[in-house]
mmCIF file of C-alpha atoms in Angstrom:
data_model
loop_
_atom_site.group_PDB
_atom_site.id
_atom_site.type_symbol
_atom_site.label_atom_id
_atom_site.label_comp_id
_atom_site.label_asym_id
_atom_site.label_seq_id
_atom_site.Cartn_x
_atom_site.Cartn_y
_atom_site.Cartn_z
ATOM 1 C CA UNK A 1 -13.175 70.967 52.195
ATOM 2 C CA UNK A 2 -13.717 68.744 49.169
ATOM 3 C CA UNK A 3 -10.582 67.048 47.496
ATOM 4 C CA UNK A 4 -9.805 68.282 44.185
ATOM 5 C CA UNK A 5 -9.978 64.475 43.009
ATOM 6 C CA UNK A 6 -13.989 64.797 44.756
ATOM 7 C CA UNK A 7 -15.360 67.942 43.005
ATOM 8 C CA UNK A 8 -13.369 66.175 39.880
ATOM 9 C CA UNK A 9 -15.951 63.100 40.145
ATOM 10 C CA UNK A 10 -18.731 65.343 40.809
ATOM 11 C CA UNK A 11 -17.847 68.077 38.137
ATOM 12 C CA UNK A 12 -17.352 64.958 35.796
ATOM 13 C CA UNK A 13 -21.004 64.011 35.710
ATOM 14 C CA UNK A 14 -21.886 67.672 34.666
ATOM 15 C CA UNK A 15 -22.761 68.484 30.980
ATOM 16 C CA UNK A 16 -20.292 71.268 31.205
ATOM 17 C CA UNK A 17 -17.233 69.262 31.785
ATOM 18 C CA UNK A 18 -18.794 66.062 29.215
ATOM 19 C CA UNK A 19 -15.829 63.941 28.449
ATOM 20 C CA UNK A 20 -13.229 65.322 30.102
ATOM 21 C CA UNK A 21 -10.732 62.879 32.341
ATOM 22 C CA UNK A 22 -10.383 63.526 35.917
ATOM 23 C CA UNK A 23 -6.967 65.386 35.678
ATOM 24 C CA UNK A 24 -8.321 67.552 32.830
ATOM 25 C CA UNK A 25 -10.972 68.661 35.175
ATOM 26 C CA UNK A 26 -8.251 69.311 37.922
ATOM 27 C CA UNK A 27 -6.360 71.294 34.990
ATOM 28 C CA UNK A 28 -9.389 73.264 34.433
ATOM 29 C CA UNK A 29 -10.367 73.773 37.856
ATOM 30 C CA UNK A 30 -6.319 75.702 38.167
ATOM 31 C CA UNK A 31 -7.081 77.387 35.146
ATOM 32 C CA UNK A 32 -10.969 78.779 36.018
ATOM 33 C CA UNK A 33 -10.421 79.552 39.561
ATOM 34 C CA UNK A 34 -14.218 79.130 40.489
ATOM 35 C CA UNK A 35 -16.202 79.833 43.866
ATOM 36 C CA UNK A 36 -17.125 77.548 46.249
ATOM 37 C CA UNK A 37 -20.470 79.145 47.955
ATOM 38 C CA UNK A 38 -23.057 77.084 49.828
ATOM 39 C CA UNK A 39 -26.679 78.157 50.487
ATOM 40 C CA UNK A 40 -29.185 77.215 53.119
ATOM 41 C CA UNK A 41 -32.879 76.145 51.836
ATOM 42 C CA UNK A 42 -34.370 79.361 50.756
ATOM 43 C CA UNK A 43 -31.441 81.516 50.631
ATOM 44 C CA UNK A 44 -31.243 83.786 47.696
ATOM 45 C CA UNK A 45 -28.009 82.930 45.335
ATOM 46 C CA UNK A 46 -28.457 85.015 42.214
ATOM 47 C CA UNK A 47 -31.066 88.189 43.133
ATOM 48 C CA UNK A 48 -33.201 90.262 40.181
ATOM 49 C CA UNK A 49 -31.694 94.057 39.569
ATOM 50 C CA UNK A 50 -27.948 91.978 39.718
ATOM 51 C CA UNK A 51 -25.666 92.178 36.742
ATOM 52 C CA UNK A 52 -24.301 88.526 36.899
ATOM 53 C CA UNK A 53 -21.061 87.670 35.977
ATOM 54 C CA UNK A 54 -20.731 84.338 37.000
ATOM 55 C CA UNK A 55 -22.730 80.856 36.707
ATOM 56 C CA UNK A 56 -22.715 77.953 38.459
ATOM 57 C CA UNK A 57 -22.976 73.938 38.615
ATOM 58 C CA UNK A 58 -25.192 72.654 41.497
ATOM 59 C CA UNK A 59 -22.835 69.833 43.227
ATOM 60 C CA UNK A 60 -24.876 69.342 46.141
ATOM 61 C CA UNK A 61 -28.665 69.612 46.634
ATOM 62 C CA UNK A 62 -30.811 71.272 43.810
ATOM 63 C CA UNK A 63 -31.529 75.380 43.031
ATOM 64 C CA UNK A 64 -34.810 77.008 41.602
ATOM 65 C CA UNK A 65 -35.151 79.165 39.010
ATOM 66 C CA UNK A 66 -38.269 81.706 39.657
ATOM 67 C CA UNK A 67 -39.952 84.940 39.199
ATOM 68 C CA UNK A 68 -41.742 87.140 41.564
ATOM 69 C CA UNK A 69 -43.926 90.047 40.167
ATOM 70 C CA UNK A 70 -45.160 93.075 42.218
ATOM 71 C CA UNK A 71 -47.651 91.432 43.833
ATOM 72 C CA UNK A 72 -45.561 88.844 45.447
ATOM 73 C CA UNK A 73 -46.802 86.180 42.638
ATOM 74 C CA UNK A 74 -44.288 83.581 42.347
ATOM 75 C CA UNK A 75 -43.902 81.908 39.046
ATOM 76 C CA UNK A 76 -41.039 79.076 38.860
ATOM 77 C CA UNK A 77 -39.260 78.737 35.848
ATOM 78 C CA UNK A 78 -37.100 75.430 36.647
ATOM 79 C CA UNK A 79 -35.489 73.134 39.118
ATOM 80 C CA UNK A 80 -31.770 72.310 38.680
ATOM 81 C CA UNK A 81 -30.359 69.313 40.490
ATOM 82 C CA UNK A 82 -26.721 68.075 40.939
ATOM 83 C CA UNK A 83 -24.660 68.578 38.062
ATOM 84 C CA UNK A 84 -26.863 71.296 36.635
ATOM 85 C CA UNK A 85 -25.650 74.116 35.419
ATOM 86 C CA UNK A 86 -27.540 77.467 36.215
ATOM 87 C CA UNK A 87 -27.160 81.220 35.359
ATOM 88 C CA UNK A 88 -25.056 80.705 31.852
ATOM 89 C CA UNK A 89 -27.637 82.798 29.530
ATOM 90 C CA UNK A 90 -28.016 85.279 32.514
ATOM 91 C CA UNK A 91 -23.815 85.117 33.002
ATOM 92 C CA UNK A 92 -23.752 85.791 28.653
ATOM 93 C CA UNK A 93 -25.299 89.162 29.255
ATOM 94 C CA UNK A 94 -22.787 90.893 31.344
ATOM 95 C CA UNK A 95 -24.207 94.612 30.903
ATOM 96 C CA UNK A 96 -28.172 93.431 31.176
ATOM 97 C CA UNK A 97 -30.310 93.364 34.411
ATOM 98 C CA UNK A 98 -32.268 90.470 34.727
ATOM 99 C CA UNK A 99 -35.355 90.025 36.434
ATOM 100 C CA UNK A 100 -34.609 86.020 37.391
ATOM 101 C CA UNK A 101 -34.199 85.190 40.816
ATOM 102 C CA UNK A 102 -32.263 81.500 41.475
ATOM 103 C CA UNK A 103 -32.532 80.386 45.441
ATOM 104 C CA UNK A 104 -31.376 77.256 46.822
ATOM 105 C CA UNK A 105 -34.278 74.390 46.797
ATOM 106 C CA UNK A 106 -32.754 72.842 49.713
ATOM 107 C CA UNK A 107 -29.692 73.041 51.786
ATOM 108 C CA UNK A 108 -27.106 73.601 48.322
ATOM 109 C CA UNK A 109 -23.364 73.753 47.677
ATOM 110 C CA UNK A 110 -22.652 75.615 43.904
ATOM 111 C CA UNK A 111 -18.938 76.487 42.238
ATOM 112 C CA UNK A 112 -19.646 79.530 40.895
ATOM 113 C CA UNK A 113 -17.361 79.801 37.224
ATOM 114 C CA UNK A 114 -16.614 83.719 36.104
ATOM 115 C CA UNK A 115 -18.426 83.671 32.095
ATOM 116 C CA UNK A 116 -15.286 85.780 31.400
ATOM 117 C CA UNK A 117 -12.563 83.547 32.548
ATOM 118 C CA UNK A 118 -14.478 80.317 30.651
ATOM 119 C CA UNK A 119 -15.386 82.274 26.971
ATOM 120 C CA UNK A 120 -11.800 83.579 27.086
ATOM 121 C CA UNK A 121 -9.016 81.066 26.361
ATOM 122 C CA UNK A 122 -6.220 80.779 28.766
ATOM 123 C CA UNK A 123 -2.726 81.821 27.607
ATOM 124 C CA UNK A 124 -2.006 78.164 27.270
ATOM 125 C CA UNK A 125 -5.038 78.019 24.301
ATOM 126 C CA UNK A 126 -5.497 74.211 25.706
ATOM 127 C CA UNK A 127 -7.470 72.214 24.028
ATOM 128 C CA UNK A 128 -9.434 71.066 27.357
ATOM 129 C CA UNK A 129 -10.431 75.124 27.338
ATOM 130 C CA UNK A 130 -11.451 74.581 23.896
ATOM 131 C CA UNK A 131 -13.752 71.854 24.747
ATOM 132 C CA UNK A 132 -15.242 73.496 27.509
ATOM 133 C CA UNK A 133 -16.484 76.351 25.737
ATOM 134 C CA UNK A 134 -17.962 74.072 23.352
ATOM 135 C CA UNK A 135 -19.960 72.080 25.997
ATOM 136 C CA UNK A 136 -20.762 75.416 27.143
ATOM 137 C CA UNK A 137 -22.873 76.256 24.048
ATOM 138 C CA UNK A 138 -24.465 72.744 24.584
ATOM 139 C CA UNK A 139 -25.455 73.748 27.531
ATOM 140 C CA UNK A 140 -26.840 76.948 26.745
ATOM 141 C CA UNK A 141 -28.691 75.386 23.570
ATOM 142 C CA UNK A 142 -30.602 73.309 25.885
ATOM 143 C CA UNK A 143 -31.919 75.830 27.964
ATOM 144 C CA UNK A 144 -33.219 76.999 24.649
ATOM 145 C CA UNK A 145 -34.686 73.728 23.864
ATOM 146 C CA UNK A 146 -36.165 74.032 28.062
ATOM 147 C CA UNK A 147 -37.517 77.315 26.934
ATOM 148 C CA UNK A 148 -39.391 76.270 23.972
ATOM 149 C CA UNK A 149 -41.117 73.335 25.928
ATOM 150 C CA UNK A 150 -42.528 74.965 28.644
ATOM 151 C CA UNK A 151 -43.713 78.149 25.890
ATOM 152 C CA UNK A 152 -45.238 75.136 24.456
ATOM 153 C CA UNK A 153 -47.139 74.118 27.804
ATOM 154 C CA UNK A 154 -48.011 77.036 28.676
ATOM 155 C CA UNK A 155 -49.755 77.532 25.084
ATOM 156 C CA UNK A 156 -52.187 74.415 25.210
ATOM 157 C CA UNK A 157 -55.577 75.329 25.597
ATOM 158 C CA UNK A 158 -56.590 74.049 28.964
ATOM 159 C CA UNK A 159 -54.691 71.566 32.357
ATOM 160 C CA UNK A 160 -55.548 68.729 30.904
ATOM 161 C CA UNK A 161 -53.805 69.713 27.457
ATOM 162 C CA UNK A 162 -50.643 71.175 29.339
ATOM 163 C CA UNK A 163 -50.402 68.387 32.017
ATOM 164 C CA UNK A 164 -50.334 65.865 28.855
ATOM 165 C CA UNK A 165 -47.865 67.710 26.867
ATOM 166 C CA UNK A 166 -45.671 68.041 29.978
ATOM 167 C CA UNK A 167 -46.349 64.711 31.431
ATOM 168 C CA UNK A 168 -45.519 63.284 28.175
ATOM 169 C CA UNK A 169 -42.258 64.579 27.171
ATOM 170 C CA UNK A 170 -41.032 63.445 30.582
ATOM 171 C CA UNK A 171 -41.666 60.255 29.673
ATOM 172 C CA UNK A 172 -40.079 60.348 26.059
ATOM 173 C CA UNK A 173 -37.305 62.008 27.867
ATOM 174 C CA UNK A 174 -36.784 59.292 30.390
ATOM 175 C CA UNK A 175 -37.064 56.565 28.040
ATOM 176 C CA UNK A 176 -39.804 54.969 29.953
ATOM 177 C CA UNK A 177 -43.374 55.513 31.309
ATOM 178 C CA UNK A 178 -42.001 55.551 35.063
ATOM 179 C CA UNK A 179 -40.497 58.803 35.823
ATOM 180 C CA UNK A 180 -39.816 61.263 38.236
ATOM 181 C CA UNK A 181 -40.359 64.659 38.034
ATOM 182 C CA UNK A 182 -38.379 67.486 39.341
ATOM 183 C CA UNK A 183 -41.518 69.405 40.898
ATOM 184 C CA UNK A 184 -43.571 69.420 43.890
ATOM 185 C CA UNK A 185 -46.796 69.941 43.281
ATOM 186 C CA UNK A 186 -46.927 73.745 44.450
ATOM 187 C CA UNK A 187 -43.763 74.307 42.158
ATOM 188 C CA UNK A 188 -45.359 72.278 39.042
ATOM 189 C CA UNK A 189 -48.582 74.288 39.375
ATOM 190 C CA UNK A 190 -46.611 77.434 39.311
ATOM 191 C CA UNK A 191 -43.899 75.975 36.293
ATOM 192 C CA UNK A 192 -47.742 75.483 33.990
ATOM 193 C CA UNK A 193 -49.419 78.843 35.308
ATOM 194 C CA UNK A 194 -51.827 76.721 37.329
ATOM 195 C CA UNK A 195 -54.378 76.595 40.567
ATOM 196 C CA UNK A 196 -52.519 74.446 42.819
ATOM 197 C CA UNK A 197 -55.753 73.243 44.072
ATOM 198 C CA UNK A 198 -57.115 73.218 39.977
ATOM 199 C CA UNK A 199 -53.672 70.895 39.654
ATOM 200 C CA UNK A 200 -54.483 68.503 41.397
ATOM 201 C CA UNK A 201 -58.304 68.326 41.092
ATOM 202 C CA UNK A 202 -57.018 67.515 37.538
ATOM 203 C CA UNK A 203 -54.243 65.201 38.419
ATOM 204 C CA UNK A 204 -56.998 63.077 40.740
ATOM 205 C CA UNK A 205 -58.880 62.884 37.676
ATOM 206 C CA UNK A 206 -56.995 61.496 35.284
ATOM 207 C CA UNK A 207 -55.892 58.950 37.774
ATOM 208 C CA UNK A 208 -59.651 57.553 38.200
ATOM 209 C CA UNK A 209 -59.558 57.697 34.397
ATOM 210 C CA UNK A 210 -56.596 55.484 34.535
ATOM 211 C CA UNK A 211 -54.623 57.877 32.484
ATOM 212 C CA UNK A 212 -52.251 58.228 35.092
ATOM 213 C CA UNK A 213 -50.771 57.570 38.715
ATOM 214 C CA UNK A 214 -48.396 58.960 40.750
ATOM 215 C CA UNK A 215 -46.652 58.789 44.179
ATOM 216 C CA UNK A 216 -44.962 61.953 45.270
ATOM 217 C CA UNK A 217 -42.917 63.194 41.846
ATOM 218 C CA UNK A 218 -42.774 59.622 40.877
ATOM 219 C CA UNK A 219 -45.151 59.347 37.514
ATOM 220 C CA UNK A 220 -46.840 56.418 35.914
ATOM 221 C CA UNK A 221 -48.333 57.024 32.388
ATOM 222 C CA UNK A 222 -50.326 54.497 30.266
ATOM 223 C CA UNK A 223 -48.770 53.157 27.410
ATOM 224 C CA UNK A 224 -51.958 54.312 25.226
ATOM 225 C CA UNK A 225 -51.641 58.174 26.691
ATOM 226 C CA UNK A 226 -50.482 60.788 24.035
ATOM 227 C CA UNK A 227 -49.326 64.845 23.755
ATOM 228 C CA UNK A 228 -52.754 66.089 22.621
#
């Protein structure tokens, strides 16, 4: 079992608990009561036909976000590392099935928060509460933000065009033309609606064009390479 001063220093480098002290986490932690679950690699955490009434930050290892049509046709929708926080917009509709399945990436530990307990002010109406649902809404206006970009990938007109755009705003993310990814290369083909094999046919060819190189998820862009 973690320390509550441990899952403090963990929970502290989450966007959901953004500038709160270690004791205010602690606090918080008393006041939210969440779940610790952990998950082998594979293992289903949240399943499609569940209502969900709880979300989750990832504080070890890293969760997947995917869909899986009738045909068995897998498309992933995002990877969520340590810190992340995962299942909040499916936690906000507590009366809608969802059709999202989230599975552990590798071998994960999650707390799992109850949406209720966090977008319902404790008796005490603390102001660390306060704060939290406020980063909360941060958090979900990102995945917003998540959602838009990869509708925007998936809109260009060919690879090339949605490699670019993504490859691109990972590097204006980062700050810097060396990046990593959070994709394999099976799980980025799938995240643009892509051929693995078409993926990296096209990846191969923009390195001989020198438009690009890459070692694993590690990414190297030149500095004259633009979003088309």
């Amino acid at each position: 079992m973690r320390s509550q001063e441990e899952t403090a220093g963990r929970l502290a480098k989450s966007r959901l608990f953004e500038g709160f002290e270690s004791a205010e986490i602690i606090q918080m932690l008393g006041c939210l009561s969440p779940r610790r679950m952990r998950y082998a690699r594979g293992e289903l955490i949240l399943r499609p036909g569940e209502r969900i009434r709880e979300f989750g930050i990832v504080m070890v290892g890293e969760v997947c976000g995917e869909r899986t049509d009738i045909a068995g046709e897998r498309s992933v929708a995002g990877m969520i590392g340590e810190g992340g926080v995962f299942g909040e917009i499916l936690a906000i509709g507590l009366n809608r099935t969802h059709t999202v399945t989230v599975r552990a990436a590798a071998d994960t530990e999650v707390l799992l928060f109850s949406y209720e307990r966090v977008s319902a002010t404790c008796g005490r109406s603390c102001e660390c509460h306060r704060r939290l649902i406020h980063n909360l809404f941060s958090v979900i206006g990102e995945q917003y933000f998540a959602l838009a970009d990869r509708l925007y990938y998936l809109s260009r007109r060919t690879l090339r065009h949605k490699l670019t755009a993504y490859l691109s705003d990972c590097a204006v993310k980062s700050g810097g033309y060396v990046f990593e990814i959070p994709f394999t290369r099976e799980e980025l083909a799938s995240y643009l609606a892509a051929d693995r094999s078409a993926l990296s046919r096209e990846l191969a060819a923009m390195r001989r064009e020198g438009l690009v190189d890459f070692s694993g998820r590690t990414f190297r862009l030149a500095k004259t390479e633009r979003t088309p």
